[in-house]
């Protein structure tokens, strides 16, 4: 019965896609985010549903979609360059077999990010994409929120439907993504059109935002706490009563502290004593190794290059207070430790050129959303939704970049969908501006045709 529910949903969605081919794009988004084949016992595991969805999506666009107003953005070319560069580093990777395993899903994420903006020709499509991304992620987030309320969770203990600790099912990754999508979630109760923003939609969106805030607590991830702090800071840009907002945050924070589980507060306390925390000490040692490795290998070592690292670091524990303090240093030796940072992931695997391309793709996105935010900041009527959406996409992207400093999610497919939505919004608005600026070159007048600034009667056009 469990498998039949998933199969029935996908079959119904694919069947609807034959009437509206854009739905095939949303089918692929759902499969890529939720990975229902991981949740299935047999039926979906036996069929390459991801391949079927992407073939239908590309074929539907190629055959049925109107391509007269398609625009290609510079960032799509940058993603293509990154794709080609990653392919080249994979050919010469230090660990060929392991590199091919990662390349197998990375190229799909990059290729889909290039293709996705070509399909986002209307506001409805942009909104539908974001709605599907949020709903797909919410299948994981809602489960995590409920389990956090029921049990309190714990680092590495919160079961998010599957035991496979990868993709959005990894604790730190889902914590960063959950906080990053809160600004987009809160956009829908104000400007959403697919579902009328009535009390039911508002209730769901606010409850989902609350569930997103619970995920870092349930997973006990320090990355999630930092992302929450950044979200609170970014929100200051848009609120009208900032003093009231800051006061409310302080009151809520103080009231929430006694309610937090001990597993969360104990792990958050290690932020101040990072030298005593093996996880934090390991990260610092790996980052130092990666910098030295890049100096000798400026073009990177290919995917999974971290497997060759050998690190030595000290963990420092301080006991007692004042003059009675004792410092205990312990030398630790380890090897093949992961990067725990998207920035060092790019530096170690793709070298300086890959890191530069990746940074350009992300920073240009933040800059372009700021341009749209300022350009449409005072827009009203049919354009009132634009600036808030650009701001939400920008804030989500900035939160991702903070989370990426502590998680190796440089190629997280969900984030590249977010980038695709940014590009789609940017190109859609560029086309609308071009259309609104168009005017006939030779308008007809009642008394004759305009020619060289004069009418047939010989009088200047301005006088007429």
Coordinates of C-alpha atoms in Angstrom, one line a residue:
X1 CA 0.0 0.0 0.0
X2 CA 2.9 2.3 0.8
X3 CA 4.4 1.9 -2.7
X4 CA 1.0 2.1 -4.4
X5 CA 0.5 5.6 -2.9
X6 CA 3.7 6.9 -4.4
X7 CA 3.1 5.2 -7.7
X8 CA -0.4 6.5 -7.9
X9 CA 0.7 10.1 -7.2
X10 CA 3.5 10.0 -9.8
X11 CA 1.3 8.4 -12.4
X12 CA -1.4 11.0 -11.9
X13 CA 1.2 13.8 -12.1
X14 CA 2.8 12.4 -15.3
X15 CA -0.6 11.9 -16.9
X16 CA -1.5 15.5 -16.2
X17 CA 1.9 16.4 -17.9
X18 CA 0.7 15.2 -21.2
X19 CA -1.9 18.0 -21.2
X20 CA 0.4 20.6 -19.6
X21 CA 4.0 19.6 -20.5
X22 CA 5.5 22.0 -17.9
X23 CA 4.3 19.6 -15.2
X24 CA 7.0 17.2 -16.3
X25 CA 9.5 19.8 -14.9
X26 CA 7.7 19.7 -11.6
X27 CA 7.7 15.9 -11.6
X28 CA 11.4 15.9 -11.9
X29 CA 11.7 18.5 -9.1
X30 CA 9.6 16.3 -6.8
X31 CA 11.7 13.2 -7.6
X32 CA 15.0 14.9 -7.2
X33 CA 14.1 16.6 -3.9
X34 CA 12.1 13.8 -2.2
X35 CA 13.8 10.8 -3.8
X36 CA 10.6 8.6 -3.5
X37 CA 12.6 5.6 -4.7
X38 CA 14.4 5.7 -1.3
X39 CA 11.1 5.5 0.5
X40 CA 9.7 2.7 -1.7
X41 CA 10.2 -1.0 -0.8
X42 CA 10.1 -2.3 -4.4
X43 CA 8.0 -0.8 -7.1
X44 CA 9.8 2.6 -7.6
X45 CA 13.3 1.0 -7.0
X46 CA 12.8 -1.2 -10.0
X47 CA 12.1 1.7 -12.4
X48 CA 14.5 4.6 -13.4
X49 CA 11.9 7.3 -12.5
X50 CA 14.4 10.1 -12.4
X51 CA 15.5 9.4 -16.0
X52 CA 11.9 9.0 -17.2
X53 CA 11.0 12.4 -15.7
X54 CA 13.9 14.3 -17.2
X55 CA 13.4 12.7 -20.6
X56 CA 9.7 13.7 -20.5
X57 CA 10.6 17.2 -19.3
X58 CA 13.1 17.9 -22.1
X59 CA 10.9 16.3 -24.7
X60 CA 7.8 18.2 -23.6
X61 CA 9.7 21.5 -23.8
X62 CA 11.3 20.7 -27.1
X63 CA 8.0 19.6 -28.8
X64 CA 5.2 21.6 -27.2
X65 CA 6.7 24.7 -25.6
X66 CA 6.7 28.2 -27.3
X67 CA 10.3 29.2 -27.7
X68 CA 9.9 32.6 -29.3
X69 CA 10.5 34.5 -26.1
X70 CA 13.2 32.3 -24.6
X71 CA 16.2 34.2 -23.3
X72 CA 19.6 32.8 -22.2
X73 CA 21.3 34.5 -19.2
X74 CA 25.1 34.9 -18.7
X75 CA 24.9 32.7 -15.6
X76 CA 23.7 29.8 -17.7
X77 CA 26.9 30.0 -19.7
X78 CA 28.9 30.1 -16.4
X79 CA 27.1 27.0 -15.2
X80 CA 27.9 25.4 -18.5
X81 CA 31.6 26.3 -18.1
X82 CA 31.6 24.9 -14.6
X83 CA 30.0 21.7 -16.0
X84 CA 32.7 21.3 -18.6
X85 CA 35.5 22.1 -16.1
X86 CA 34.2 19.5 -13.7
X87 CA 34.2 17.0 -16.5
X88 CA 37.8 17.7 -17.3
X89 CA 38.9 17.4 -13.6
X90 CA 36.9 14.2 -13.4
X91 CA 39.0 12.8 -16.3
X92 CA 42.2 13.4 -14.4
X93 CA 40.9 12.9 -10.9
X94 CA 43.1 11.5 -8.2
X95 CA 40.5 8.9 -7.3
X96 CA 38.9 8.0 -10.7
X97 CA 36.3 5.5 -9.5
X98 CA 35.0 7.6 -6.6
X99 CA 35.1 10.7 -8.7
X100 CA 32.8 9.1 -11.3
X101 CA 30.3 8.2 -8.6
X102 CA 30.0 11.9 -7.6
X103 CA 30.1 13.1 -11.3
X104 CA 27.1 10.9 -12.0
X105 CA 24.8 13.2 -10.0
X106 CA 26.7 16.5 -10.2
X107 CA 26.4 16.8 -14.0
X108 CA 22.6 16.2 -13.8
X109 CA 22.2 19.0 -11.2
X110 CA 24.2 21.4 -13.3
X111 CA 22.6 20.4 -16.6
X112 CA 19.1 20.8 -15.1
X113 CA 20.0 24.3 -13.7
X114 CA 21.0 25.3 -17.3
X115 CA 17.8 23.9 -18.8
X116 CA 15.3 25.0 -16.1
X117 CA 15.3 28.8 -16.8
X118 CA 14.4 28.1 -20.5
X119 CA 11.0 26.8 -19.3
X120 CA 10.2 29.7 -16.9
X121 CA 8.4 32.0 -19.4
X122 CA 5.6 33.2 -17.1
X123 CA 5.0 34.3 -13.5
X124 CA 2.7 31.3 -13.1
X125 CA 5.5 28.9 -14.0
X126 CA 8.0 30.6 -11.7
X127 CA 5.5 30.4 -8.8
X128 CA 4.6 26.8 -9.6
X129 CA 8.3 25.8 -9.5
X130 CA 8.8 27.5 -6.1
X131 CA 5.6 26.0 -4.8
X132 CA 6.7 22.5 -5.8
X133 CA 10.2 23.0 -4.4
X134 CA 8.7 24.1 -1.0
X135 CA 6.0 21.3 -1.0
X136 CA 8.6 18.7 -1.9
X137 CA 11.0 19.9 0.8
X138 CA 8.1 20.1 3.3
X139 CA 7.6 16.4 3.1
X140 CA 10.9 16.0 4.9
X141 CA 10.6 19.2 7.1
X142 CA 7.1 18.4 8.4
X143 CA 8.2 14.9 9.5
X144 CA 11.3 16.3 11.2
X145 CA 9.2 19.0 12.9
X146 CA 6.7 16.6 14.3
X147 CA 9.4 14.2 15.6
X148 CA 11.3 17.2 17.1
X149 CA 8.2 18.2 19.1
X150 CA 7.6 14.6 20.1
X151 CA 11.1 13.5 21.1
X152 CA 13.5 16.5 21.0
X153 CA 15.7 14.9 18.4
X154 CA 19.5 14.9 18.7
X155 CA 22.6 15.2 16.6
X156 CA 22.6 12.3 14.1
X157 CA 19.5 10.8 15.8
X158 CA 16.5 12.5 14.1
X159 CA 15.2 10.0 11.5
X160 CA 13.9 11.9 8.5
X161 CA 12.0 9.0 6.9
X162 CA 15.1 7.2 5.6
X163 CA 18.3 5.9 7.1
X164 CA 20.4 7.1 4.1
X165 CA 22.2 10.2 5.3
X166 CA 22.6 12.0 2.0
X167 CA 20.9 14.8 0.0
X168 CA 18.3 16.7 1.9
X169 CA 18.0 13.8 4.4
X170 CA 21.4 14.8 5.9
X171 CA 20.9 16.8 9.1
X172 CA 23.0 19.9 8.5
X173 CA 21.9 20.1 4.9
X174 CA 18.2 20.0 5.6
X175 CA 18.8 22.5 8.5
X176 CA 20.4 25.1 6.1
X177 CA 17.8 24.5 3.3
X178 CA 14.8 24.7 5.8
X179 CA 15.9 28.1 7.0
X180 CA 16.8 29.3 3.5
X181 CA 13.3 28.7 2.1
X182 CA 11.5 30.5 5.0
X183 CA 11.5 33.9 3.1
X184 CA 10.0 32.2 0.0
X185 CA 7.4 30.4 2.1
X186 CA 6.3 33.7 3.6
X187 CA 6.0 35.2 0.2
X188 CA 3.1 32.9 -0.8
X189 CA 0.5 34.2 1.8
X190 CA 1.0 37.7 0.4
X191 CA 1.4 37.2 -3.3
X192 CA 0.6 33.6 -4.2
X193 CA -1.9 33.0 -7.0
X194 CA -1.9 29.2 -7.5
X195 CA -3.6 28.9 -4.1
X196 CA -5.6 31.9 -3.1
X197 CA -4.0 33.3 0.0
X198 CA -6.9 32.7 2.3
X199 CA -6.7 31.7 6.0
X200 CA -5.9 28.0 5.1
X201 CA -2.9 28.9 2.9
X202 CA -1.7 31.4 5.5
X203 CA -2.1 28.9 8.3
X204 CA -0.2 26.2 6.4
X205 CA 2.7 28.6 5.4
X206 CA 3.2 30.0 8.9
X207 CA 3.0 26.4 10.4
X208 CA 5.5 25.2 7.8
X209 CA 7.9 28.2 8.6
X210 CA 7.6 27.1 12.3
X211 CA 8.5 23.5 11.3
X212 CA 11.5 24.9 9.4
X213 CA 12.7 26.6 12.6
X214 CA 12.3 23.3 14.4
X215 CA 14.6 21.4 12.1
X216 CA 17.9 22.8 13.4
X217 CA 16.7 22.1 16.9
X218 CA 15.8 18.5 16.1
X219 CA 19.0 17.9 14.2
X220 CA 21.1 19.8 16.8
X221 CA 23.2 21.4 14.1
X222 CA 25.2 24.5 14.8
X223 CA 24.9 25.4 11.1
X224 CA 21.2 25.7 11.5
X225 CA 21.5 28.0 14.5
X226 CA 23.8 30.4 12.5
X227 CA 21.3 30.3 9.6
X228 CA 18.5 31.3 11.9
X229 CA 20.5 34.2 13.3
X230 CA 21.3 35.4 9.7
X231 CA 17.6 35.1 8.7
X232 CA 16.7 37.3 11.7
X233 CA 19.3 39.9 10.6
X234 CA 18.2 39.9 6.9
X235 CA 14.6 40.3 7.8
X236 CA 15.4 43.7 9.4
X237 CA 15.7 45.1 5.8
X238 CA 12.1 44.6 5.1
X239 CA 10.3 45.2 8.4
X240 CA 8.8 48.6 9.0
X241 CA 8.9 48.7 12.8
X242 CA 12.5 47.5 13.4
X243 CA 12.6 48.3 17.1
X244 CA 9.4 46.4 17.8
X245 CA 10.8 43.5 15.6
X246 CA 14.1 43.3 17.6
X247 CA 12.3 43.5 20.9
X248 CA 9.9 40.7 19.9
X249 CA 12.9 38.6 18.8
X250 CA 14.6 39.1 22.1
X251 CA 11.4 38.2 24.1
X252 CA 10.8 35.1 22.0
X253 CA 14.4 34.0 22.2
X254 CA 14.4 34.3 26.0
X255 CA 11.1 32.5 26.3
X256 CA 12.2 29.7 24.0
X257 CA 15.5 28.9 25.8
X258 CA 14.0 26.9 28.7
X259 CA 11.9 24.9 26.2
X260 CA 14.9 23.7 24.2
X261 CA 16.0 20.1 24.6
X262 CA 19.3 19.5 26.4
X263 CA 20.7 17.8 23.3
X264 CA 20.4 21.1 21.4
X265 CA 21.8 23.4 24.1
X266 CA 24.7 21.1 24.9
X267 CA 25.8 21.0 21.3
X268 CA 25.3 24.7 20.8
X269 CA 27.6 25.4 23.8
X270 CA 30.5 23.9 21.8
X271 CA 30.5 27.0 19.5
X272 CA 32.3 28.8 22.3
X273 CA 34.7 25.9 23.1
X274 CA 35.4 24.8 19.6
X275 CA 38.9 23.7 20.4
X276 CA 37.5 21.0 22.7
X277 CA 35.2 19.8 20.0
X278 CA 36.6 17.1 17.8
X279 CA 34.3 17.9 14.9
X280 CA 35.3 21.6 14.8
X281 CA 39.0 20.8 15.3
X282 CA 38.9 18.3 12.4
X283 CA 37.3 20.9 10.1
X284 CA 39.9 23.5 10.8
X285 CA 42.7 20.9 10.2
X286 CA 41.1 19.8 6.9
X287 CA 40.6 23.3 5.7
X288 CA 44.3 24.0 6.4
X289 CA 45.3 20.9 4.5
X290 CA 43.0 21.9 1.5
X291 CA 44.7 25.3 1.3
X292 CA 48.2 23.6 1.2
X293 CA 46.9 21.0 -1.3
X294 CA 45.5 23.8 -3.7
X295 CA 48.9 25.5 -3.6
X296 CA 50.5 22.4 -5.1
X297 CA 47.4 21.5 -7.3
X298 CA 45.9 24.8 -8.4
X299 CA 43.5 23.0 -10.7
X300 CA 42.2 20.7 -8.0
X301 CA 42.3 17.0 -7.5
X302 CA 38.9 16.1 -8.9
X303 CA 35.9 14.9 -7.0
X304 CA 36.6 13.1 -3.7
X305 CA 40.2 14.5 -3.5
X306 CA 39.8 14.8 0.3
X307 CA 40.4 11.0 0.5
X308 CA 44.1 11.5 0.4
X309 CA 44.4 13.9 3.3
X310 CA 46.3 13.1 6.5
X311 CA 45.8 15.5 9.3
X312 CA 47.1 16.1 12.8
X313 CA 45.4 18.4 15.3
X314 CA 45.2 19.1 19.0
X315 CA 42.0 19.1 21.0
X316 CA 42.1 21.4 24.0
X317 CA 40.0 20.9 27.1
X318 CA 40.0 23.4 30.0
X319 CA 38.7 22.3 33.4
X320 CA 38.2 24.4 36.5
X321 CA 38.1 28.2 36.9
X322 CA 40.5 31.0 37.7
X323 CA 43.9 29.9 39.0
X324 CA 42.7 26.3 39.4
X325 CA 42.3 25.8 35.6
X326 CA 43.9 22.8 34.0
X327 CA 44.5 22.6 30.3
X328 CA 44.5 19.2 28.7
X329 CA 45.9 18.9 25.1
X330 CA 45.5 15.7 23.1
X331 CA 47.1 15.1 19.8
X332 CA 44.7 13.5 17.2
X333 CA 45.7 11.9 13.9
X334 CA 43.1 11.2 11.2
X335 CA 42.9 10.7 7.4
X336 CA 40.3 10.9 4.6
X337 CA 38.2 13.4 6.4
X338 CA 35.6 15.3 4.3
X339 CA 35.8 19.0 3.6
X340 CA 32.7 20.1 5.7
X341 CA 32.6 23.3 3.6
X342 CA 31.4 24.0 0.1
X343 CA 34.2 26.6 -0.4
X344 CA 36.9 24.2 0.5
X345 CA 35.1 21.5 -1.4
X346 CA 35.4 23.6 -4.6
X347 CA 39.0 24.6 -3.8
X348 CA 40.2 21.0 -3.2
X349 CA 38.2 19.3 -6.0
X350 CA 38.1 22.0 -8.7
X351 CA 41.0 24.3 -7.7
X352 CA 41.1 28.0 -8.1
X353 CA 39.3 28.2 -11.5
X354 CA 36.4 26.0 -10.2
X355 CA 36.1 28.0 -7.0
X356 CA 36.1 31.3 -9.0
X357 CA 33.3 30.0 -11.3
X358 CA 31.2 28.8 -8.4
X359 CA 31.6 32.0 -6.5
X360 CA 30.7 34.0 -9.6
X361 CA 27.5 32.0 -10.2
X362 CA 26.4 32.6 -6.6
X363 CA 27.4 36.2 -6.2
X364 CA 26.0 37.3 -9.5
X365 CA 22.7 35.8 -8.4
X366 CA 22.7 37.9 -5.2
X367 CA 23.6 41.0 -7.1
X368 CA 20.9 40.5 -9.8
X369 CA 18.2 39.9 -7.1
X370 CA 19.3 43.2 -5.5
X371 CA 19.0 45.0 -8.8
X372 CA 15.4 43.7 -9.2
X373 CA 14.6 44.5 -5.6
X374 CA 15.6 48.1 -6.1
X375 CA 14.1 48.5 -9.6
X376 CA 10.7 47.2 -8.5
X377 CA 10.8 48.4 -4.9
X378 CA 8.0 50.9 -5.3
X379 CA 6.0 49.0 -7.9
X380 CA 2.3 48.6 -7.4
X381 CA -0.6 46.6 -8.9
X382 CA 0.5 43.8 -11.1
X383 CA 4.2 44.3 -10.3
X384 CA 3.9 44.5 -6.5
X385 CA 5.0 40.8 -6.2
X386 CA 8.4 41.2 -7.9
X387 CA 10.5 43.0 -5.3
X388 CA 9.4 40.8 -2.4
X389 CA 10.1 37.7 -4.4
X390 CA 13.5 38.9 -5.5
X391 CA 14.2 39.8 -1.9
X392 CA 13.1 36.3 -0.7
X393 CA 15.2 34.5 -3.4
X394 CA 18.2 36.7 -2.4
X395 CA 17.8 36.1 1.3
X396 CA 17.5 32.4 0.8
X397 CA 20.6 32.4 -1.3
X398 CA 22.6 34.3 1.2
X399 CA 21.5 31.9 4.0
X400 CA 22.6 29.0 1.8
X401 CA 26.1 30.6 1.3
X402 CA 26.5 30.9 5.1
X403 CA 25.4 27.3 5.6
X404 CA 27.7 26.2 2.8
X405 CA 30.7 27.5 4.8
X406 CA 30.2 24.5 7.2
X407 CA 28.7 21.8 4.9
X408 CA 30.0 20.4 1.6
X409 CA 26.9 21.3 -0.5
X410 CA 28.5 23.1 -3.4
X411 CA 26.6 21.0 -5.9
X412 CA 23.3 20.5 -3.9
X413 CA 20.6 20.1 -6.6
X414 CA 18.0 22.0 -4.6
X415 CA 20.1 25.1 -4.5
X416 CA 20.7 24.9 -8.3
X417 CA 16.9 24.9 -8.7
X418 CA 16.8 28.0 -6.6
X419 CA 19.4 29.6 -8.9
X420 CA 17.4 28.5 -11.9
X421 CA 14.3 30.3 -10.4
X422 CA 16.4 33.4 -10.0
X423 CA 17.6 33.3 -13.6
X424 CA 14.0 32.6 -14.8
X425 CA 12.7 35.6 -12.9
X426 CA 15.4 37.8 -14.2
X427 CA 15.0 36.8 -17.9
X428 CA 11.1 37.0 -17.6
X429 CA 11.3 40.5 -16.3
X430 CA 13.9 41.5 -18.9
X431 CA 11.5 40.3 -21.6
X432 CA 8.5 42.1 -20.1
X433 CA 10.5 45.4 -20.0
X434 CA 11.5 44.9 -23.6
X435 CA 7.9 44.4 -24.6
X436 CA 6.6 47.4 -22.7
X437 CA 9.3 49.6 -24.2
X438 CA 8.4 48.7 -27.8
X439 CA 6.5 51.3 -29.8
X440 CA 5.6 51.5 -33.6
X441 CA 8.2 53.4 -35.6
X442 CA 5.7 55.0 -38.1
X443 CA 2.3 55.6 -36.4
X444 CA -0.6 56.4 -38.6
X445 CA -2.2 59.9 -38.3
X446 CA -5.6 61.0 -39.5
X447 CA -4.2 63.7 -41.8
X448 CA -1.5 61.6 -43.4
X449 CA 1.6 59.5 -42.9
X450 CA 4.6 60.7 -40.8
X451 CA 7.6 61.0 -43.1
X452 CA 10.9 62.8 -42.3
X453 CA 9.2 64.7 -39.5
X454 CA 6.5 66.2 -41.9
X455 CA 3.0 65.3 -43.0
X456 CA 1.8 65.0 -46.6
X457 CA 0.5 68.6 -46.3
X458 CA 4.1 69.7 -45.7
X459 CA 3.5 71.0 -42.2
X460 CA 5.9 69.9 -39.4
X461 CA 4.7 66.9 -37.4
X462 CA 4.9 68.8 -34.1
X463 CA 2.6 71.5 -35.5
X464 CA 0.0 68.9 -36.4

